[in-house]
mmCIF file of C-alpha atoms in Angstrom:
data_model
loop_
_atom_site.group_PDB
_atom_site.id
_atom_site.type_symbol
_atom_site.label_atom_id
_atom_site.label_comp_id
_atom_site.label_asym_id
_atom_site.label_seq_id
_atom_site.Cartn_x
_atom_site.Cartn_y
_atom_site.Cartn_z
ATOM 1 C CA MET A 1 -32.953 13.489 72.901
ATOM 2 C CA MET A 2 -29.577 13.460 71.349
ATOM 3 C CA TYR A 3 -30.038 17.243 70.591
ATOM 4 C CA ARG A 4 -30.589 17.835 74.313
ATOM 5 C CA ILE A 5 -27.379 15.991 75.226
ATOM 6 C CA GLY A 6 -25.511 18.014 72.643
ATOM 7 C CA VAL A 7 -26.818 21.289 74.115
ATOM 8 C CA LEU A 8 -25.821 20.278 77.634
ATOM 9 C CA LEU A 9 -22.315 19.300 76.444
ATOM 10 C CA LEU A 10 -21.969 22.589 74.714
ATOM 11 C CA LEU A 11 -23.162 24.570 77.778
ATOM 12 C CA ALA A 12 -20.742 22.540 80.010
ATOM 13 C CA GLY A 13 -17.887 23.371 77.570
ATOM 14 C CA VAL A 14 -18.769 27.126 77.573
ATOM 15 C CA MET A 15 -19.057 27.141 81.436
ATOM 16 C CA ASP A 16 -15.599 25.375 81.634
ATOM 17 C CA MET A 17 -14.029 27.938 79.312
ATOM 18 C CA ALA A 18 -15.561 30.841 81.349
ATOM 19 C CA CYS A 19 -14.411 29.373 84.689
ATOM 20 C CA ARG A 20 -10.902 28.866 83.284
ATOM 21 C CA GLY A 21 -10.899 32.443 81.949
ATOM 22 C CA LEU A 22 -11.839 33.714 85.450
ATOM 23 C CA VAL A 23 -9.244 31.784 87.184
ATOM 24 C CA TYR A 24 -6.634 32.770 84.551
ATOM 25 C CA ARG A 25 -7.205 36.446 85.017
ATOM 26 C CA THR A 26 -6.828 36.212 88.864
ATOM 27 C CA LEU A 27 -3.526 34.311 88.654
ATOM 28 C CA PRO A 28 -0.075 36.076 88.878
ATOM 29 C CA GLU A 29 2.119 36.163 85.892
ATOM 30 C CA PRO A 30 4.262 33.034 86.520
ATOM 31 C CA ALA A 31 1.151 30.975 87.138
ATOM 32 C CA GLN A 32 -0.357 32.156 83.724
ATOM 33 C CA LYS A 33 2.913 31.108 81.990
ATOM 34 C CA LYS A 34 2.700 27.714 83.670
ATOM 35 C CA MET A 35 -1.025 27.315 82.509
ATOM 36 C CA ASP A 36 0.106 28.358 78.968
ATOM 37 C CA ASP A 37 2.666 25.602 79.004
ATOM 38 C CA LEU A 38 0.097 23.047 80.192
ATOM 39 C CA LEU A 39 -2.493 24.114 77.657
ATOM 40 C CA PHE A 40 0.016 23.965 74.767
ATOM 41 C CA ASN A 41 1.520 20.615 75.912
ATOM 42 C CA ARG A 42 -1.994 19.105 76.137
ATOM 43 C CA GLY A 43 -2.719 20.380 72.635
ATOM 44 C CA GLY A 44 0.403 18.889 71.276
ATOM 45 C CA GLU A 45 -0.414 15.325 72.454
#
């Protein structure tokens, strides 16, 4: 059962990254820079 939960979490993470990647590509340059700042700031916390 724990294995199944782990797989679901992994799939959710992959889907999340894929969605962010798609959104990221469609954004104009300034928005991409803003997203970069958000990602780096979140990583620094």
